[in-house]
Structure formats: structure tokens, C-alpha cells
mmCIF file of C-alpha atoms in Angstrom:
data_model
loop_
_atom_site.group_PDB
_atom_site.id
_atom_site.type_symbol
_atom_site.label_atom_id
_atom_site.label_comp_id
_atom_site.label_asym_id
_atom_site.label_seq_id
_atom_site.Cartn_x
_atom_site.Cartn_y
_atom_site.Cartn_z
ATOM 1 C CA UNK A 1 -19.520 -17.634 -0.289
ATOM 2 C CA UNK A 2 -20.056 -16.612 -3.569
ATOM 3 C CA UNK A 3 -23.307 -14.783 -2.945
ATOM 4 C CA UNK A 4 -21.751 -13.161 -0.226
ATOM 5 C CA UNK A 5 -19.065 -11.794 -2.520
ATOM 6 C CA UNK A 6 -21.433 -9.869 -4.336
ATOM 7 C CA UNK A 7 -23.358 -8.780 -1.682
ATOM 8 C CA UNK A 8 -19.941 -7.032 -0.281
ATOM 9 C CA UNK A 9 -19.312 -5.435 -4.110
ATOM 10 C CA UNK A 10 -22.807 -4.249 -4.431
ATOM 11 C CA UNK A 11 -22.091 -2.295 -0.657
ATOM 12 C CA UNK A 12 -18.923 -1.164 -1.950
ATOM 13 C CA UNK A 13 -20.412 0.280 -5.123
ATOM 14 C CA UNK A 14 -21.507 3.407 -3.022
ATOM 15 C CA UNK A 15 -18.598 3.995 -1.367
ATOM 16 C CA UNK A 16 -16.329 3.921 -4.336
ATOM 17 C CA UNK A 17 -18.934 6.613 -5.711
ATOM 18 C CA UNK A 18 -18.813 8.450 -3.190
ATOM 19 C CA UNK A 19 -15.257 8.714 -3.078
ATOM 20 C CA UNK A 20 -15.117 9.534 -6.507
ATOM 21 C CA UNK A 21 -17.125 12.412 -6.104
ATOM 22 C CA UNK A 22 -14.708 13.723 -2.982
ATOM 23 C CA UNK A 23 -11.983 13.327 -4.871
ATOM 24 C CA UNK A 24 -12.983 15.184 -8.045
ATOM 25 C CA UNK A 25 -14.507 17.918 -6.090
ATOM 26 C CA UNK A 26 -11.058 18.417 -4.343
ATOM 27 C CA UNK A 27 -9.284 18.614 -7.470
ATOM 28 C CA UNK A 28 -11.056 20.837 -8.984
ATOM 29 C CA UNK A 29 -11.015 23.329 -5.728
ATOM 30 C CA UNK A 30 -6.915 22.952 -6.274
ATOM 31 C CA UNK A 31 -5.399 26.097 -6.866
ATOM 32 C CA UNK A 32 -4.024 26.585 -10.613
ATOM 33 C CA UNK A 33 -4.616 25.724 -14.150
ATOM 34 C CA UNK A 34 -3.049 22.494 -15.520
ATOM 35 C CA UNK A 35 -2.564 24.038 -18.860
ATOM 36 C CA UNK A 36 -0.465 26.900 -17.263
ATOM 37 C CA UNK A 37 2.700 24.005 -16.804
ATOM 38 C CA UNK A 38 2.481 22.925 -20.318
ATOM 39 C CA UNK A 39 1.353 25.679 -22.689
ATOM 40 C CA UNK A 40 4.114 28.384 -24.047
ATOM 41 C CA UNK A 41 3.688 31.460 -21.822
ATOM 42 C CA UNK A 42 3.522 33.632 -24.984
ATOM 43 C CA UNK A 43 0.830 31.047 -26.700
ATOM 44 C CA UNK A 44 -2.011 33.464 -28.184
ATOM 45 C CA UNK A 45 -5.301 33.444 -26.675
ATOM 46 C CA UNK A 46 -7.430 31.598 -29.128
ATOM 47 C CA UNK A 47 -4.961 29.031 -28.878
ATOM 48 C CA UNK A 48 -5.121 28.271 -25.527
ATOM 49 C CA UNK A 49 -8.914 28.121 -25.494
ATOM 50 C CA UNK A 50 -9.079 25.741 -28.570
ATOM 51 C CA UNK A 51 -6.930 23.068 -26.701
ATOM 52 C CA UNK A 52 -9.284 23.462 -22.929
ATOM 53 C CA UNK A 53 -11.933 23.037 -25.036
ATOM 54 C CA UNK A 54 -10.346 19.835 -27.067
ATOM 55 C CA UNK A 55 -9.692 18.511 -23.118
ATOM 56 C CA UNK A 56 -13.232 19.559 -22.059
ATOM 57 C CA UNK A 57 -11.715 22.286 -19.508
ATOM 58 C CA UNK A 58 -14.159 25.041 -19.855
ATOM 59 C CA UNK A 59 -17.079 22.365 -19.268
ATOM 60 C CA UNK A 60 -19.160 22.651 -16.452
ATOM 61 C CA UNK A 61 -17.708 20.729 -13.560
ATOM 62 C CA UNK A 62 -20.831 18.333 -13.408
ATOM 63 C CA UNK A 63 -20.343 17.344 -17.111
ATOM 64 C CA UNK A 64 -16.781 16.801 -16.399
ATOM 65 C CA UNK A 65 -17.705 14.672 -14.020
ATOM 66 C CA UNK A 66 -20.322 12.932 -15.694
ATOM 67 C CA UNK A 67 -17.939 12.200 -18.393
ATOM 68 C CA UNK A 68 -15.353 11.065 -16.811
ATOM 69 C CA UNK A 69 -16.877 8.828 -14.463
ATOM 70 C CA UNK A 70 -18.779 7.114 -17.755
ATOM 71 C CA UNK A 71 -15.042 6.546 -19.274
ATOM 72 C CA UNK A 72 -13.686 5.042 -15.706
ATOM 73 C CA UNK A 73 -16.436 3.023 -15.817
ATOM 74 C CA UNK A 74 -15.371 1.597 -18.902
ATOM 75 C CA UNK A 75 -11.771 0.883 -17.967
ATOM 76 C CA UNK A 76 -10.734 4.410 -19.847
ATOM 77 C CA UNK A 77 -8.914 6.883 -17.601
ATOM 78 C CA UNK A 78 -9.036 9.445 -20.473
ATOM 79 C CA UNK A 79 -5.341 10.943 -21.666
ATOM 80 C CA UNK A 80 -3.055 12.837 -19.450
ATOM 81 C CA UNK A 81 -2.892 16.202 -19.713
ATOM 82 C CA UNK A 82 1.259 16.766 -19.235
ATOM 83 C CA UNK A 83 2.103 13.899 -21.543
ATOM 84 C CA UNK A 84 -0.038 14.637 -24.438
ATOM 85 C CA UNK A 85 -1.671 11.549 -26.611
ATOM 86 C CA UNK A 86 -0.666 8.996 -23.443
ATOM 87 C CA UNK A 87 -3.315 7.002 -22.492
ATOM 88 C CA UNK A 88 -3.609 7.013 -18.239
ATOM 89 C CA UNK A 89 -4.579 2.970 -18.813
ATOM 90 C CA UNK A 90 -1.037 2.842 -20.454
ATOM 91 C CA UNK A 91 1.076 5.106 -17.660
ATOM 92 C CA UNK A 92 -0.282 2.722 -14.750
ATOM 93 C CA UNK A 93 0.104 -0.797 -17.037
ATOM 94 C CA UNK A 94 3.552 0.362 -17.019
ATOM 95 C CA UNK A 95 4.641 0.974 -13.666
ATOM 96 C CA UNK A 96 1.889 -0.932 -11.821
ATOM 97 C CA UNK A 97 4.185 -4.486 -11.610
ATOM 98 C CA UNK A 98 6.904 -2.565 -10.194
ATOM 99 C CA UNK A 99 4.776 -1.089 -7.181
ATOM 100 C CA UNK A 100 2.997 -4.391 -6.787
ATOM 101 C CA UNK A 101 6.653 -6.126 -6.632
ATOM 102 C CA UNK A 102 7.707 -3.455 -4.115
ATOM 103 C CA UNK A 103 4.218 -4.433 -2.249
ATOM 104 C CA UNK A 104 4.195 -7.995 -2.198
ATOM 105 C CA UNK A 105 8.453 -8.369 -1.227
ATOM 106 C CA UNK A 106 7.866 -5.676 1.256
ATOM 107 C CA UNK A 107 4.958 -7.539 3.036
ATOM 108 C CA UNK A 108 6.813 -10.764 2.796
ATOM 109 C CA UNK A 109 9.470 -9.166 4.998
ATOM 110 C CA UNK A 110 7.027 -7.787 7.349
ATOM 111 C CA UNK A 111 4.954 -10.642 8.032
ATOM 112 C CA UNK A 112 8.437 -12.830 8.395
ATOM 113 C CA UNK A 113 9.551 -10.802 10.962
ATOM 114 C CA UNK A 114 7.173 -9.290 12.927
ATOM 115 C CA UNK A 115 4.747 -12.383 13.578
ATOM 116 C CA UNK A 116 7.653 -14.258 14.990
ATOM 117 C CA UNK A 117 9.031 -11.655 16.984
ATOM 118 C CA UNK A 118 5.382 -10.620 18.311
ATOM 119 C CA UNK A 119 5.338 -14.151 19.354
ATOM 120 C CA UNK A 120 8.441 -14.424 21.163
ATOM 121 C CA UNK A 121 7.400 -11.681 22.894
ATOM 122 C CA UNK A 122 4.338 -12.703 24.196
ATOM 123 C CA UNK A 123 5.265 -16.564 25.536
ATOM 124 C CA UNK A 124 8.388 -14.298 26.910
ATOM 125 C CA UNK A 125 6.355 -11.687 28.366
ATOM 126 C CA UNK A 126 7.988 -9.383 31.318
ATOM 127 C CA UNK A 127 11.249 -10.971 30.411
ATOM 128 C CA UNK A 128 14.154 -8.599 28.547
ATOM 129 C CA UNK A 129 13.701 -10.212 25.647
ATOM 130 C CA UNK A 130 10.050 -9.108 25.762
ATOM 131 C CA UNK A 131 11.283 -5.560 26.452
ATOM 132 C CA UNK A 132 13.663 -5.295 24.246
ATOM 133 C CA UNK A 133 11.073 -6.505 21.154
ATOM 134 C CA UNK A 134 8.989 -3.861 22.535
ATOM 135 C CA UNK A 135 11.292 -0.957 22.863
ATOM 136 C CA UNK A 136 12.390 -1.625 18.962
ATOM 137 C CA UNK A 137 8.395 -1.746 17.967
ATOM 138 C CA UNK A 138 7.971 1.849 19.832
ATOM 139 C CA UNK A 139 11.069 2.957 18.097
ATOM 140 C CA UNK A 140 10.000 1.604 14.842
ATOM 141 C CA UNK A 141 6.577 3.511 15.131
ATOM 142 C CA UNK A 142 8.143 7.028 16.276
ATOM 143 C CA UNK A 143 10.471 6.393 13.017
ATOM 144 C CA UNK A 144 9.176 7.925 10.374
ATOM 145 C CA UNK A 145 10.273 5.683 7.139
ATOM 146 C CA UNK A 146 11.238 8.386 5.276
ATOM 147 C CA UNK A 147 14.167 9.314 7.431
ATOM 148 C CA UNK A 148 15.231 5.308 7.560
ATOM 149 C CA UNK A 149 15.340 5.923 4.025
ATOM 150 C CA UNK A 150 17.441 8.281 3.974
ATOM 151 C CA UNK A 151 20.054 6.515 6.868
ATOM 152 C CA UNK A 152 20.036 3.307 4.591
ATOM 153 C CA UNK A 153 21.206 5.671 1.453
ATOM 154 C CA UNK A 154 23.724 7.148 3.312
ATOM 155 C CA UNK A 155 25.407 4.441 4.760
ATOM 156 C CA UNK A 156 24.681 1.471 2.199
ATOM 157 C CA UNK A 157 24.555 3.254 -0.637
ATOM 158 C CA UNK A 158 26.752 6.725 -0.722
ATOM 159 C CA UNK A 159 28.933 5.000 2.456
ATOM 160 C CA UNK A 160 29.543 1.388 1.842
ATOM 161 C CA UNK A 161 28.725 1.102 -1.714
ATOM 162 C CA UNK A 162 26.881 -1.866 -1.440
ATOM 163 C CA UNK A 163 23.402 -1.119 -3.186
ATOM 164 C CA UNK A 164 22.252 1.345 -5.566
ATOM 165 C CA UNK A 165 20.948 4.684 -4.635
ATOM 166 C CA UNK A 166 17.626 4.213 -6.438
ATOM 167 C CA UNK A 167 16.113 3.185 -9.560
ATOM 168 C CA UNK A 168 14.871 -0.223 -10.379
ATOM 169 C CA UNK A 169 17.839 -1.726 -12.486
ATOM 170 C CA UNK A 170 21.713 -0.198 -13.872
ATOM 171 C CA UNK A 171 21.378 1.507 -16.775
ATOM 172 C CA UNK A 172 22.463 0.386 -19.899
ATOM 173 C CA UNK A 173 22.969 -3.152 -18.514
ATOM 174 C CA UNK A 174 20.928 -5.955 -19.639
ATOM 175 C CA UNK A 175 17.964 -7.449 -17.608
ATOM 176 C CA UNK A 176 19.106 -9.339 -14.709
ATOM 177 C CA UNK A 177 17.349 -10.969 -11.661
ATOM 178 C CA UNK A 178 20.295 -10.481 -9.255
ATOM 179 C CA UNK A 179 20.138 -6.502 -10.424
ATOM 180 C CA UNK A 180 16.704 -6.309 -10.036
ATOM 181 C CA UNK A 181 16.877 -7.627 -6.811
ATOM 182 C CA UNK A 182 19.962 -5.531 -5.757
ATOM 183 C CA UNK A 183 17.985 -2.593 -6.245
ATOM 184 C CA UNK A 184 14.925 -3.760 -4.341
ATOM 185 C CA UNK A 185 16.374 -4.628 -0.848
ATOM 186 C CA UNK A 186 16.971 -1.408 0.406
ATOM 187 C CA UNK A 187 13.229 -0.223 -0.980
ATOM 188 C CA UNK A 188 11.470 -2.907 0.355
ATOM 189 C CA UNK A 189 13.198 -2.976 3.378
ATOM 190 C CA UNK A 190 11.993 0.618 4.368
ATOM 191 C CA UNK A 191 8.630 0.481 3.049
ATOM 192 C CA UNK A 192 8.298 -2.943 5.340
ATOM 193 C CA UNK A 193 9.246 -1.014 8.593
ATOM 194 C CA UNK A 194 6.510 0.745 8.011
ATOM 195 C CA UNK A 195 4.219 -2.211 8.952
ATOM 196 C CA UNK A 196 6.353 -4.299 10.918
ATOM 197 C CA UNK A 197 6.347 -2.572 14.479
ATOM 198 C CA UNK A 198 3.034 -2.245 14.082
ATOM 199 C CA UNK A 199 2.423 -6.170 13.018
ATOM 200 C CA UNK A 200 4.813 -7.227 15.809
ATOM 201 C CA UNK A 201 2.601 -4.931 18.477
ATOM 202 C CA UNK A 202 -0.806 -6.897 17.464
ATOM 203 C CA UNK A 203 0.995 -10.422 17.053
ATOM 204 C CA UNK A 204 1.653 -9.997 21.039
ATOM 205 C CA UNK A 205 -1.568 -8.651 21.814
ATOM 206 C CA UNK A 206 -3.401 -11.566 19.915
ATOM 207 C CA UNK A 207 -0.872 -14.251 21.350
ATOM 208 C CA UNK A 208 -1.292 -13.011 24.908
ATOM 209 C CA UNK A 209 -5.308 -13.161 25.010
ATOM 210 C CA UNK A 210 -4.780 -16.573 23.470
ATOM 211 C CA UNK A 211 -2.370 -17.716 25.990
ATOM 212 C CA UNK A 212 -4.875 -16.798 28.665
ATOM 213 C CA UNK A 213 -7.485 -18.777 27.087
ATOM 214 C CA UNK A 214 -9.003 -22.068 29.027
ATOM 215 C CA UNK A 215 -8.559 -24.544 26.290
ATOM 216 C CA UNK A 216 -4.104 -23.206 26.391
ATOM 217 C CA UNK A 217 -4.393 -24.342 30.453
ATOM 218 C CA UNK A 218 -5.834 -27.506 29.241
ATOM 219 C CA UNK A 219 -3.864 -28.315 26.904
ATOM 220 C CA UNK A 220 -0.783 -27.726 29.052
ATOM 221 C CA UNK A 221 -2.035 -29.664 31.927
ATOM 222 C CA UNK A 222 -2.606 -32.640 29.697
ATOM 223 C CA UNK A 223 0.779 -32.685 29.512
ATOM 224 C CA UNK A 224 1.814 -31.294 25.373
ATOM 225 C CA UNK A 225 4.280 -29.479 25.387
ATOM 226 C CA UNK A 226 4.572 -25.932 25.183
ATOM 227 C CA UNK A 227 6.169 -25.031 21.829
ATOM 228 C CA UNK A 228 3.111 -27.500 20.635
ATOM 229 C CA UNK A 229 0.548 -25.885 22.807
ATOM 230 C CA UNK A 230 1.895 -22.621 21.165
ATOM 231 C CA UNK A 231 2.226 -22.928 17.569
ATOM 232 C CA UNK A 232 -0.865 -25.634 17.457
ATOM 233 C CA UNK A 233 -3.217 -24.781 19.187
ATOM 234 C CA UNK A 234 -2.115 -21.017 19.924
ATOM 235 C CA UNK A 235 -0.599 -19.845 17.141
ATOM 236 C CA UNK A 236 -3.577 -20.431 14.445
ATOM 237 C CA UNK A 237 -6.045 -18.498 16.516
ATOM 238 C CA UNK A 238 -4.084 -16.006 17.254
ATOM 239 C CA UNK A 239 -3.761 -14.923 13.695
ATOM 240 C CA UNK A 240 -7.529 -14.103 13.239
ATOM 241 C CA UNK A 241 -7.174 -10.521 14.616
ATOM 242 C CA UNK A 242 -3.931 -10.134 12.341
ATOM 243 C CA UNK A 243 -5.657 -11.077 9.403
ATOM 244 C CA UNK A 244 -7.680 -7.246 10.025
ATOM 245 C CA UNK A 245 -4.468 -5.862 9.363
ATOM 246 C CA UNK A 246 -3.851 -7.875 6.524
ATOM 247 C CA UNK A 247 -6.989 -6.174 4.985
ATOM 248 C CA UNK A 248 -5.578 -2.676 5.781
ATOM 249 C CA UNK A 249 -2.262 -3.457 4.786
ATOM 250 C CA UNK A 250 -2.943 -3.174 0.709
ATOM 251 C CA UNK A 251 -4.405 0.196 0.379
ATOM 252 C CA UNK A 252 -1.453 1.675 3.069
ATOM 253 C CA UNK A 253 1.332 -0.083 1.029
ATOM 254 C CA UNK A 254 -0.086 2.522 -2.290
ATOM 255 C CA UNK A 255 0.574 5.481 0.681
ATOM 256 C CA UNK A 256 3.671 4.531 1.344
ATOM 257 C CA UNK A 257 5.075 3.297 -1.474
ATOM 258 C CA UNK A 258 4.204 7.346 -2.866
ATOM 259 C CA UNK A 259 7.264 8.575 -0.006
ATOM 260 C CA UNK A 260 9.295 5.398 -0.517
ATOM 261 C CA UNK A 261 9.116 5.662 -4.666
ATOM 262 C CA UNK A 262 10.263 9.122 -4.546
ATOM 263 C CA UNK A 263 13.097 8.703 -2.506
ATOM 264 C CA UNK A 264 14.618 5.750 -4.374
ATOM 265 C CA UNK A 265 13.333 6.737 -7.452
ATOM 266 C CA UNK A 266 11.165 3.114 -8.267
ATOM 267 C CA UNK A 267 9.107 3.884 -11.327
ATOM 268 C CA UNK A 268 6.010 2.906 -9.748
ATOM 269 C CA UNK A 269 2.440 4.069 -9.242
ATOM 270 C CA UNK A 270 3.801 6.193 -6.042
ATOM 271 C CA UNK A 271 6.048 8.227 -8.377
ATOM 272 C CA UNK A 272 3.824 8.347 -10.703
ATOM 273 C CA UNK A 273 1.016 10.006 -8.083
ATOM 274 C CA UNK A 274 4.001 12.280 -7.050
ATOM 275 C CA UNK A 275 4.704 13.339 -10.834
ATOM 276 C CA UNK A 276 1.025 14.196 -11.514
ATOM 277 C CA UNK A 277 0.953 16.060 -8.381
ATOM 278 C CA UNK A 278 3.431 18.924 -8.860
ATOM 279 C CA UNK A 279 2.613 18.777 -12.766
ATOM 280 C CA UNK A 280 -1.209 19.188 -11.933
ATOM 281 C CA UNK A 281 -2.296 16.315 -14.244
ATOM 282 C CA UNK A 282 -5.264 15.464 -12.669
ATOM 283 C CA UNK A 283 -6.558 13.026 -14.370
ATOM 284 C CA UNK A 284 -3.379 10.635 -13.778
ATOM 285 C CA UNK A 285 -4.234 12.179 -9.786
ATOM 286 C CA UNK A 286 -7.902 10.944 -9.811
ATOM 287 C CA UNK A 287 -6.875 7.342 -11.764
ATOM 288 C CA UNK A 288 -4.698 6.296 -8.772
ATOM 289 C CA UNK A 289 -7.299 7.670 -6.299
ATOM 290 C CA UNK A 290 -9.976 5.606 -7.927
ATOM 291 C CA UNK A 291 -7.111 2.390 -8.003
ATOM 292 C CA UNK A 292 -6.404 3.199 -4.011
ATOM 293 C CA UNK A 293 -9.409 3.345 -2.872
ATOM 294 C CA UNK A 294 -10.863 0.002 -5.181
ATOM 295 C CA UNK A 295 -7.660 -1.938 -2.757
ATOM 296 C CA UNK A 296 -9.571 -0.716 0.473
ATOM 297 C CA UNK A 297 -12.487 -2.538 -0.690
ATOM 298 C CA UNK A 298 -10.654 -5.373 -2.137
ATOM 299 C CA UNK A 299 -8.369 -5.912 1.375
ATOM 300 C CA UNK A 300 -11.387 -5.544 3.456
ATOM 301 C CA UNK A 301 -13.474 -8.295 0.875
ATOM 302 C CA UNK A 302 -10.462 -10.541 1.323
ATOM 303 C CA UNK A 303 -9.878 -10.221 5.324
ATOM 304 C CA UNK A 304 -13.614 -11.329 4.981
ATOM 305 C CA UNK A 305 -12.452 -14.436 3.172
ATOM 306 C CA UNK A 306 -9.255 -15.417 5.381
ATOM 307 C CA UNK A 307 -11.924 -15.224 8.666
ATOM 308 C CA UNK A 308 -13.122 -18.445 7.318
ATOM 309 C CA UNK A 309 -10.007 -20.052 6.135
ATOM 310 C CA UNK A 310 -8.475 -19.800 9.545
ATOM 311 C CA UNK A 311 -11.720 -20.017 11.615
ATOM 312 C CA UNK A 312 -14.096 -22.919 11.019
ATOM 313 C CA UNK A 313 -16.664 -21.430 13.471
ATOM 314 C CA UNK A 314 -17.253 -18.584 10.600
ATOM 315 C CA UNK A 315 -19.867 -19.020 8.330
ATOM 316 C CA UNK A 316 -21.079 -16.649 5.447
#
């Protein structure tokens, strides 16, 4: 296991390299100069020059590159450009817990619901409850999560007064778990619709070519019964395909959470992304990048893993 581990990060090397290169190429094709949003309008000449030259700016774009990809490799982002002395390493410290909290509550509500519900639907198939799941998981995809956001606000927050209309905690009020959870729900309840028609779509899929399998006949003719049959013998192989999803799942949550953070205002790495953006700080831009696309690698290196932990037949 362990030398297959490596084997995976030595592929992934490459890719993340590659990316890298993508990424900074695309920035640097962006429209603009940085130092046009932050510098005095009236700021003389000489001036300006001295402090593209203190940030490297008028480098070639190949020593740029070069440079920063040695720092990155060395766990140093470099500074950002809008916030001037601030570390990169210390912007993400500081508002990477509260996109990994949205992440891992949000997930927990997806998985809850949709793996039941996809497998309600499939040991009910043609029935109406097996319609009905399926209408909401079409509905739920056409939806785009933005909008849901939006609905929740309205009524829950501006309506009904029952949650906050963003932020992570009340200001001015010391910390509290019960606040910090009152201002998660409605967050993590978007950004997990996002996944679970989707999740409730495979869980059927998988549970139906299970339930056609010989060993399920078997099993049922020897007489078990059929919530045993189901959740026994059924239920654990019918995760395996789910467990892809799982894999894709981490890098997607950093994608959403970018729409989701901006509408509810959670000081997390999607806001952050979203601040860099319209301020042009690309450095902060190509740090998140770089974290995004290190979770592809990481989700796909840990579906790898869960194969084996829920399939004995899988060997590495």
C-alpha cells in the first residue's frame, strides 16, 4: 500500500506541474495591471517602477515563473500584492478551517441524505415513491445552488428571521458553538444540494445493478430477508462506484464553496479566490489554484484507498 502511495504522488507530480504552468500562463494573458487597483493614480513614474520592480513585475515571465514555483515549492506563496507585507501562507491559514468546516458539514448532509434516498429508490423502483425521489434529483440538478441560496435568504433569513443572512458568527458577541452553528445551516445546506441529487442518482444506479446480481437471488431464495439481503449483502457493494464520487467530491466542494462564500459572506478560501479576483492579486489567485488542484490528486489517491477498504477482492 505504501509503495503504491508513492507511486500515485510521483504520477501526480506532472500533472500538478503542468497545471501550474496553465494557470500562470492564463494569468498573466489577463487583461490589466495589478498595480493599477492599488497605486495613487497621480503616483510619479519612477515610483511606480521602483515598487514592480521590488514585486519582480517587469521580470521576464519565465523568471517569474521560475521564481515562484521555487518559493511554492517551499511552502512560500510569496506576499499579496493588494494587502501589502501579508504573507499568502497567512491569508489561507486563516480562512482555510472555515471552508474545510463548510466542506466536511456540507458532505455530511449530502451523504446522509442522498445514499438513503438513492436506496429507497432503487428496492422501490417503478413505484411513486421511486418517482417522486427521482423527479426531486432532476429538479435538484436543473437548480442552480446559487438561486437556492438566494430563496433560503429570503425566506429564512430577511422573511422568517430565523438565521443570519451571512457571515460566520454575530458581531461583537463572544464565541459560541450554537452561533457558529446558526450561521452554518443555511451555508451548508446549499452548498450540499449541490452534490446530493447527483449522489442520490448514482446510489440508485449502483443499488439497482446490485439488486440484479446472482448472489441477491440467492440470498433471497435461501430465505434472509430482504432488508438483510439489502443492507448486508447489497448495500456494501453497492457503495464501491460511490466511493468515485467521493474522490471528485473534494476538489468540487473548493468550486462551490467560491459561489456559496460570496453569497453568505463565509470568510473562507472561496471568498478569498473571489477577493483576489476582482482585485487582480494574482498571486493569492494562483495559491488557491495550486491548493485546488493538489485536492484532485489527493481525492482521487484516497478513492484509491477506500476501493480496498470496502472491496477485499482489490489488491495494490
Amino acid at each position: 500500500m505504501a509503495s503504491y502511495i508513492v507511486r500515485r504522488i510521483l504520477y501526480a507530480i506532472p500533472l500538478l506541474f503542468l497545471i501550474t504552468i496553465i494557470s500562470f500562463g492564463m494569468m498573466k494573458m489577463a487583461p490589466g495591471d495589478p498595480t493599477a487597483l492599488m497605486m495613487d493614480p497621480m503616483i510619479k513614474k519612477e515610483n511606480l517602477v521602483a515598487y514592480q520592480e521590488a514585486y519582480g513585475l517587469n521580470d521576464n515571465v519565465l523568471v517569474q515563473y521560475v521564481r515562484w514555483l521555487g518559493n511554492m515549492v517551499q511552502g512560500n506563496f510569496g506576499e499579496s500584492l493588494i494587502r501589502q507585507g501579508v504573507p499568502i501562507s497567512d491569508l489561507i491559514t486563516a480562512r482555510l478551517p472555515n471552508t474545510l468546516l463548510l466542506m466536511l458539514v456540507s458532505s455530511f448532509i449530502a451523504f446522509l441524505i442522498s445514499i438513503p434516498l438513492g436506496v429507497i429508490s432503487a428496492t422501490k423502483r417503478n413505484s411513486l415513491t421511486d418517482y417522486s425521489i427521482t423527479f426531486v434529483s432532476f429538479l435538484g440538478i436543473a437548480t442552480p445552488n446559487f438561486w437556492i441560496g438566494l430563496v433560503l435568504i429570503m425566506v429564512f433569513s430577511v422573511n422568517l428571521g430565523w438565521f443570519p443572512t451571512g457571515g460566520v458568527s454575530t458581531l461583537g458577541e463572544p464565541f459560541s458553538i450554537w452561533d457558529r452553528i446558526h450561521h452554518l445551516i443555511l451555508p451548508a445546506l446549499v452548498l450540499a444540494t449541490a452534490d446530493m441529487a447527483g449522489l442520490t442518482r448514482y446510489s440508485r444506479s449502483s443499488m439497482l445493478d446490485v439488486l440484479r446480481q446472482d448472489y441477491i437471488r440467492t440470498a433471497k431464495a435461501n430465505g434472509f430477508k430482504n432488508s438483510t439481503v439489502i443492507f448486508k449483502h447489497g448495500f456494501r457493494n453497492g457503495l464501491i462506484p460511490i466511493i468515485t464520487i467521493l474522490g471528485l467530491m473534494l476538489p468540487s466542494f473548493i468550486g462551490g464553496s467560491v459561489i456559496i462564500e460570496s453569497i453568505f459572506a463565509w470568510p473562507g478560501i472561496g471568498l478569498l479566490f473571489v477577493e483576489a479576483a476582482f482585485q487582480r492579486d494574482y498571486p493569492v489567485i494562483m495559491a488557491v489554484v495550486v491548493i485546488a488542484a493538489t485536492l484532485v490528486v489527493v481525492g482521487n489517491l484516497l478513492a484509491d484507498i477506500l476501493y480496498a477498504v470496502f472491496d477485499p477482492r482489490i489488491e495494490y
